Coordinates of C-alpha atoms in Angstrom, one line a residue:
X15 CA 75.0 27.8 135.3
X16 CA 73.5 26.2 132.1
X17 CA 70.0 25.0 131.7
X18 CA 68.3 23.6 128.7
X19 CA 64.7 22.6 128.1
X20 CA 63.2 21.7 124.7
X21 CA 64.1 24.6 122.4
X22 CA 65.2 26.9 125.3
X23 CA 68.7 27.7 126.3
X24 CA 69.7 29.7 129.4
X25 CA 73.2 31.0 130.2
X26 CA 74.1 33.2 133.0
X27 CA 77.0 35.6 132.8
X28 CA 78.7 37.5 135.6
X29 CA 76.9 40.7 136.5
X30 CA 78.7 43.9 135.5
X31 CA 76.1 46.5 136.5
X32 CA 72.6 47.4 135.4
X33 CA 73.6 48.0 131.7
X34 CA 75.4 44.7 131.3
X35 CA 73.7 41.8 129.6
X36 CA 73.3 39.0 132.2
X37 CA 71.7 36.3 130.1
X38 CA 70.2 35.3 126.9
X39 CA 67.2 33.0 126.3
X40 CA 66.4 31.6 122.9
X41 CA 62.8 30.4 122.2
X42 CA 62.3 28.8 118.8
X43 CA 58.5 29.3 118.5
X44 CA 58.9 30.3 114.9
X45 CA 61.5 28.6 112.6
X46 CA 62.1 31.8 110.6
X47 CA 62.2 34.3 113.5
X48 CA 63.4 32.6 116.7
X49 CA 63.0 34.9 119.7
X50 CA 65.9 35.7 121.9
X51 CA 65.7 37.6 125.2
X52 CA 68.7 39.6 126.3
X53 CA 68.5 40.3 130.1
X54 CA 70.3 43.2 131.7
X55 CA 68.3 43.6 134.9
X56 CA 67.1 40.1 135.8
X57 CA 64.9 41.0 138.7
X58 CA 63.0 43.7 136.7
X59 CA 62.9 41.6 133.6
X60 CA 61.2 38.7 135.4
X61 CA 58.5 41.1 136.6
X62 CA 57.4 41.9 133.1
X63 CA 58.3 39.0 130.8
X64 CA 57.6 35.3 131.0
X65 CA 60.4 33.8 128.9
X66 CA 58.2 30.8 128.1
X67 CA 55.5 33.0 126.5
X68 CA 54.7 32.1 122.9
X69 CA 55.7 34.7 120.3
X70 CA 52.9 34.6 117.8
X71 CA 53.0 35.7 114.2
X72 CA 49.6 37.0 113.2
X73 CA 50.3 38.2 109.6
X74 CA 53.1 38.4 107.1
X75 CA 52.7 41.4 104.7
X76 CA 55.8 42.1 102.6
X77 CA 55.7 45.9 103.1
X78 CA 56.6 48.4 105.8
X79 CA 54.1 48.2 108.7
X80 CA 53.5 51.0 111.2
X81 CA 51.3 52.5 113.8
X82 CA 49.5 49.6 115.7
X83 CA 46.7 50.5 118.0
X84 CA 44.4 48.2 120.0
X85 CA 40.7 49.1 119.7
X86 CA 38.8 47.4 122.6
X87 CA 35.2 47.8 121.2
X88 CA 33.5 44.9 119.4
X89 CA 35.5 42.2 121.2
X90 CA 38.9 43.9 120.5
X91 CA 41.0 44.2 117.4
X92 CA 44.3 45.7 116.2
X93 CA 44.5 48.6 113.7
X94 CA 47.9 49.0 111.9
X95 CA 49.2 50.9 108.9
X96 CA 50.2 49.0 105.7
X97 CA 52.3 51.8 104.2
X98 CA 53.3 50.0 101.1
X99 CA 49.7 49.6 100.1
X100 CA 48.6 53.0 101.5
X101 CA 45.8 51.7 103.9
X102 CA 44.9 50.9 107.4
X103 CA 44.5 47.2 108.2
X104 CA 42.4 45.4 110.9
X105 CA 43.6 42.3 112.7
X106 CA 41.1 40.2 114.6
X107 CA 43.4 37.8 116.5
X108 CA 44.6 35.3 115.8
X109 CA 45.0 35.8 112.1
X110 CA 42.0 37.5 110.4
X111 CA 43.3 40.5 108.5
X112 CA 41.0 42.8 106.5
X113 CA 41.1 46.4 105.2
X114 CA 40.1 48.9 107.8
X115 CA 40.4 52.1 105.8
X116 CA 41.3 52.9 102.1
X117 CA 42.4 56.5 102.1
X118 CA 43.1 58.6 99.0
X119 CA 46.4 58.0 97.1
X120 CA 49.6 59.2 98.8
X121 CA 47.9 59.7 102.2
X122 CA 50.3 57.3 104.0
X123 CA 49.1 56.9 107.6
X124 CA 51.8 56.4 110.1
X125 CA 51.4 56.6 113.9
X126 CA 47.9 56.0 115.4
X127 CA 46.4 56.1 118.9
X128 CA 43.0 56.3 120.6
X129 CA 41.9 59.5 122.3
X130 CA 39.9 59.5 125.6
X131 CA 36.7 58.9 123.6
X132 CA 38.2 55.8 121.9
X133 CA 38.4 57.6 118.5
X134 CA 41.4 56.8 116.3
X135 CA 43.9 59.7 116.0
X136 CA 46.2 59.3 113.0
X137 CA 49.4 61.0 111.7
X138 CA 49.1 61.4 107.9
X139 CA 52.6 61.5 106.5
X140 CA 52.2 61.4 102.7
X141 CA 52.0 64.2 100.3
X142 CA 48.2 64.1 100.1
X143 CA 47.9 64.5 103.9
X144 CA 50.6 66.1 106.1
X145 CA 48.2 66.5 109.0
X146 CA 46.7 65.0 112.1
X147 CA 43.3 63.5 111.6
X148 CA 40.6 61.5 113.4
X149 CA 38.9 58.4 112.0
X150 CA 35.4 57.5 113.2
X151 CA 33.2 54.9 111.4
X152 CA 35.3 55.1 108.3
X153 CA 35.1 58.9 108.1
X154 CA 38.4 60.9 108.3
X155 CA 38.2 64.4 109.8
X156 CA 41.3 66.7 109.7
X157 CA 42.2 68.1 113.2
X158 CA 45.2 70.2 112.5
X159 CA 46.8 71.1 109.1
X160 CA 49.2 74.0 109.8
X161 CA 51.0 75.7 112.7
X162 CA 51.3 79.5 112.7
X163 CA 50.6 79.4 109.0
X164 CA 53.3 76.9 108.1
X165 CA 52.7 73.5 106.7
X166 CA 53.9 70.2 108.3
X167 CA 56.5 68.0 106.5
X168 CA 55.2 64.6 107.3
X169 CA 53.6 64.0 110.8
X170 CA 54.8 60.7 112.1
X171 CA 53.5 59.7 115.6
X172 CA 51.0 60.9 118.1
X173 CA 50.4 61.0 121.9
X174 CA 47.1 62.0 123.5
X175 CA 47.1 63.6 127.0
X176 CA 44.1 63.1 129.3
X177 CA 43.3 66.9 129.0
X178 CA 42.5 66.3 125.3
X179 CA 45.6 67.9 123.9
X180 CA 47.3 66.0 121.1
X181 CA 51.1 66.0 120.7
X182 CA 52.9 64.8 117.6
X183 CA 56.2 64.6 115.8
X184 CA 57.2 65.8 112.3
X185 CA 60.5 64.3 111.2
X186 CA 60.0 64.6 107.4
X187 CA 60.5 61.1 106.2
X188 CA 57.8 60.9 103.5
X189 CA 57.1 64.4 102.1
X190 CA 60.0 64.8 99.7
X191 CA 60.2 68.5 100.8
X192 CA 63.6 70.0 101.6
X193 CA 64.0 71.2 105.2
X194 CA 63.5 75.0 105.4
X195 CA 61.5 75.2 102.2
X196 CA 59.2 78.2 101.8
X197 CA 56.0 77.7 103.7
X198 CA 57.5 75.2 106.1
X199 CA 59.3 75.4 109.5
X200 CA 63.0 75.8 109.7
X201 CA 63.4 72.4 111.4
X202 CA 61.7 69.2 112.4
X203 CA 59.7 69.8 115.5
X204 CA 57.3 68.3 118.1
X205 CA 53.9 70.0 118.3
X206 CA 50.9 70.3 120.7
X207 CA 47.4 71.3 119.9
X208 CA 43.9 71.2 121.3
X209 CA 41.7 69.0 119.1
X210 CA 38.7 71.3 119.7
X211 CA 40.4 74.3 118.1
X212 CA 43.0 72.7 115.8
X213 CA 45.3 75.1 113.9
X214 CA 44.5 78.0 116.3
X215 CA 46.0 76.3 119.2
X216 CA 49.0 74.5 117.5
X217 CA 52.4 75.4 118.9
X218 CA 55.9 73.9 118.5
X219 CA 56.9 72.6 121.9
X220 CA 60.3 71.1 121.0
X221 CA 62.4 72.9 118.4
X222 CA 65.9 71.7 119.4
X223 CA 67.5 68.5 120.8
X224 CA 66.0 65.7 118.7
X225 CA 67.0 66.2 115.0
X226 CA 64.4 63.8 113.7
X227 CA 61.7 63.4 116.4
X228 CA 59.9 60.2 115.7
X229 CA 58.1 58.1 118.3
X230 CA 56.4 59.9 121.2
X231 CA 54.6 58.9 124.4
X232 CA 53.7 60.0 127.9
X233 CA 54.5 58.4 131.2
X234 CA 51.4 56.9 132.8
X235 CA 51.1 59.9 135.2
X236 CA 51.7 62.3 132.3
X237 CA 54.6 64.1 134.1
X238 CA 57.1 63.0 131.5
X239 CA 57.2 63.1 127.7
X240 CA 59.4 60.7 125.8
X241 CA 60.6 61.4 122.3
X242 CA 62.6 59.1 120.0
X243 CA 65.2 60.7 117.8
X244 CA 65.9 58.5 114.7
X245 CA 68.5 60.9 113.3
X246 CA 71.6 59.0 112.1
X247 CA 73.9 62.0 112.3
X248 CA 76.1 63.3 115.1
X249 CA 73.3 62.9 117.7
X250 CA 72.9 59.1 117.0
X251 CA 69.8 57.3 117.9
X252 CA 68.4 58.4 121.2
X253 CA 65.4 58.6 123.5
X254 CA 64.8 62.0 125.1
X255 CA 62.9 62.7 128.3
X256 CA 61.1 65.9 129.2
X257 CA 59.3 67.1 132.3
X258 CA 55.7 68.2 131.6
X259 CA 54.2 70.9 133.8
X260 CA 50.6 71.3 134.8
X261 CA 50.3 74.0 132.2
X262 CA 51.8 71.7 129.4
X263 CA 55.2 73.4 129.2
X264 CA 58.3 71.3 128.9
X265 CA 61.6 71.3 130.6
X266 CA 64.6 69.1 130.6
X267 CA 65.2 67.3 127.3
X268 CA 67.9 65.0 128.6
X269 CA 69.1 61.9 126.9
X270 CA 67.1 59.1 128.4
X271 CA 68.7 56.1 126.5
X272 CA 70.7 55.3 123.4
X273 CA 69.5 52.7 120.9
X274 CA 72.5 50.7 119.7
X275 CA 70.8 48.7 117.0
X276 CA 68.8 50.3 114.2
X277 CA 66.6 53.3 115.2
X278 CA 64.0 54.0 117.8
X279 CA 60.8 54.5 116.0
X280 CA 57.5 53.8 117.9
X281 CA 57.7 53.9 121.7
X282 CA 55.2 53.1 124.5
X283 CA 55.2 53.2 128.3
X284 CA 53.6 50.4 130.4
X285 CA 51.4 51.1 133.4
X286 CA 54.5 51.2 135.7
X287 CA 56.4 53.7 133.5
X288 CA 58.9 51.5 131.8
X289 CA 59.7 52.6 128.2
X290 CA 59.4 49.9 125.4
X291 CA 61.2 51.1 122.2
X292 CA 61.2 49.6 118.8
X293 CA 64.7 48.9 117.4
X294 CA 66.5 47.3 114.5
X295 CA 66.6 43.9 116.2
X296 CA 63.3 43.9 118.1
X297 CA 62.1 45.8 121.2
X298 CA 64.4 47.4 123.9
X299 CA 62.9 47.9 127.4
X300 CA 64.1 50.6 129.8
X301 CA 63.3 51.4 133.5
X302 CA 61.9 54.8 134.4
X303 CA 65.5 55.9 135.5
X304 CA 66.8 55.0 132.0
X305 CA 68.7 51.8 132.7
X306 CA 68.3 48.9 130.3
X307 CA 66.1 46.1 131.6
X308 CA 66.4 43.8 128.5
X309 CA 65.6 43.2 124.9
X310 CA 63.2 41.1 122.9
X311 CA 65.3 40.1 119.9
X312 CA 63.7 38.7 116.7
X313 CA 63.4 41.1 113.8
X314 CA 63.4 44.7 112.9
X315 CA 60.5 46.4 114.6
X316 CA 58.9 49.7 113.6
X317 CA 56.3 50.2 116.3
X318 CA 54.6 48.6 119.4
X319 CA 51.5 48.9 121.4
X320 CA 49.7 47.1 124.3
X321 CA 46.4 45.4 123.7
X322 CA 44.4 42.2 124.3
X323 CA 42.9 41.1 127.6
X324 CA 43.9 43.4 130.4
X325 CA 46.2 45.1 127.9
X326 CA 48.8 42.5 128.7
X327 CA 49.7 41.6 125.1
X328 CA 52.6 43.4 123.4
X329 CA 51.9 43.8 119.7
X330 CA 54.9 44.5 117.4
X331 CA 54.9 45.5 113.7
X332 CA 57.7 46.0 111.2
X333 CA 58.6 44.4 107.9
X334 CA 57.0 42.0 107.1
X335 CA 55.5 40.8 110.4
X336 CA 52.7 41.6 112.8
X337 CA 53.5 39.6 115.9
X338 CA 52.5 39.6 119.6
X339 CA 53.5 38.1 122.9
X340 CA 51.7 38.0 126.3
X341 CA 53.6 39.9 128.9
X342 CA 53.3 40.3 132.7
X343 CA 52.6 44.0 132.8
X344 CA 49.7 46.1 131.4
X345 CA 49.8 49.0 129.0
X346 CA 48.9 52.4 130.4
X347 CA 45.3 52.0 129.1
X348 CA 44.5 50.1 132.3
X349 CA 44.8 53.4 134.2
X350 CA 41.7 55.6 134.0
X351 CA 41.0 58.6 136.2
X352 CA 37.8 59.5 138.0
X353 CA 37.1 63.2 138.5
X354 CA 34.9 64.5 141.3
X355 CA 33.0 67.7 141.1
X356 CA 30.4 69.6 143.2
X357 CA 27.8 71.0 140.9
X358 CA 24.8 72.8 142.4
X359 CA 25.3 71.0 145.8
X360 CA 25.4 67.6 144.1
X361 CA 28.5 65.4 144.3
X362 CA 29.3 64.0 140.9
X363 CA 31.8 61.6 139.3
X364 CA 33.1 62.0 135.7
X365 CA 35.2 60.0 133.3
X366 CA 35.5 59.8 129.5
X367 CA 33.0 58.0 127.4
X368 CA 32.9 55.4 126.1
X369 CA 35.0 53.3 128.5
X370 CA 34.9 49.9 127.0
X371 CA 35.6 47.1 129.4
X372 CA 35.4 49.2 132.6
X373 CA 33.0 48.9 135.5
X374 CA 32.3 51.5 138.3
X375 CA 32.8 49.9 141.7
X376 CA 32.4 51.2 145.2
X377 CA 33.1 50.3 148.9
X378 CA 32.8 51.8 152.4
X379 CA 35.8 49.8 153.6
X380 CA 38.9 50.8 151.6
X381 CA 41.2 48.7 153.8
X382 CA 39.3 45.5 152.9
X383 CA 40.3 44.4 149.4
X384 CA 37.4 42.1 148.9
X385 CA 34.8 44.7 149.9
X386 CA 34.6 46.3 146.4
X387 CA 31.2 45.7 144.6
X388 CA 29.8 46.9 141.3
X389 CA 28.1 50.3 141.9
X390 CA 24.3 50.3 141.5
X391 CA 24.4 54.1 140.7
X392 CA 23.0 55.1 137.3
X393 CA 25.5 56.3 134.7
X394 CA 24.5 59.0 132.3
X395 CA 26.5 59.8 129.2
X396 CA 26.5 63.3 127.8
X397 CA 29.1 65.3 125.8
X398 CA 31.6 62.4 125.7
X399 CA 31.5 62.1 129.5
X400 CA 30.1 59.4 131.8
X401 CA 28.5 61.1 134.8
X402 CA 27.2 59.6 138.1
X403 CA 25.4 61.5 140.8
X404 CA 26.6 60.4 144.2
X405 CA 24.1 60.8 147.0
X406 CA 25.2 61.9 150.5
X407 CA 25.5 59.2 153.2
X408 CA 26.5 59.0 156.8
X409 CA 29.6 57.0 156.0
X410 CA 32.7 57.4 153.8
X411 CA 32.4 55.8 150.4
X412 CA 35.1 55.1 147.8
X413 CA 34.8 54.6 144.1
X414 CA 37.1 53.1 141.4
X415 CA 37.0 52.1 137.8
X416 CA 38.0 48.5 137.3
X417 CA 38.9 46.9 134.0
X418 CA 36.8 43.7 133.4

């Protein structure tokens, strides 16, 4: 079957299993970078991507771009790393780009992510940094600088767990230090630490498997950790999957997927647990069981993130473009947990503060979808936590956080 409409062309090929490319769709929204969709699992692909969505170019900066993160405060904006000019940039869509942070020379920020309190966590990869830091109101605070007395080579990407622990990769792409040098680890590892205690709690959690651990992210329920291996040796370019225990130990480490074009750099999960990986020709998307759903083909991509309204915009950065496309699935940021505690006989609800764009709602009729209303209960914020005292009633009551 062939179907053409304006600049779109659709062609269906015989199905050969979940990994076979079933179709390609070309959308010429940009003369220089036409977007092509390669579809391997048509049913799943149609759940997450509208092939008529506009692929928007927000900025063209002729340097290597990394580490995009959506910041929801102040109406929402994208922070990303302009490595060639050694700075963090700010994009207010559609096309207003300004400097966000000008660090000291040779700092070289790479991966970034917000923690539970919406503070920017950054991997500093350059010779002046080699640490994980936090940026708040233009002030950079080091969080971890060594592990068991050994220096890091060049931290690359970060993942933040809801318990406050920060996990990061150290593949040594920017330090110029030889592997195994005195004062450095024997290999390129994945680390975990508690931001409250920094160096004292740092431990290497992955010391074998990926030879150059690069991108890193958690599944939405935090039971799986994904690590991208951008090594170009015998291991090839792979995504690894690990099982995360309640005590933050890892098991498994099986090959989740192979990237067959370029390298997997930044990776992110969506709210349903699919893995979106950067690649040499765009973005490759995998189901939670590892089979290929499809690819967004347009240009070499270094990193991705979800942002915008309802976190349903996929932002992609590489060289030299910052682009985006509306998708049909949200990023994991749309999931926020409520905790319930009994303190001194009082029932209390807790969740991290701030929580930009979220509203506490309640109902007494869980089976009635339209019964949810905004809660009149007072929210008190202390020690980076929102707290609500729930009075006792004669009826069951249910609470949820809803993204506006």
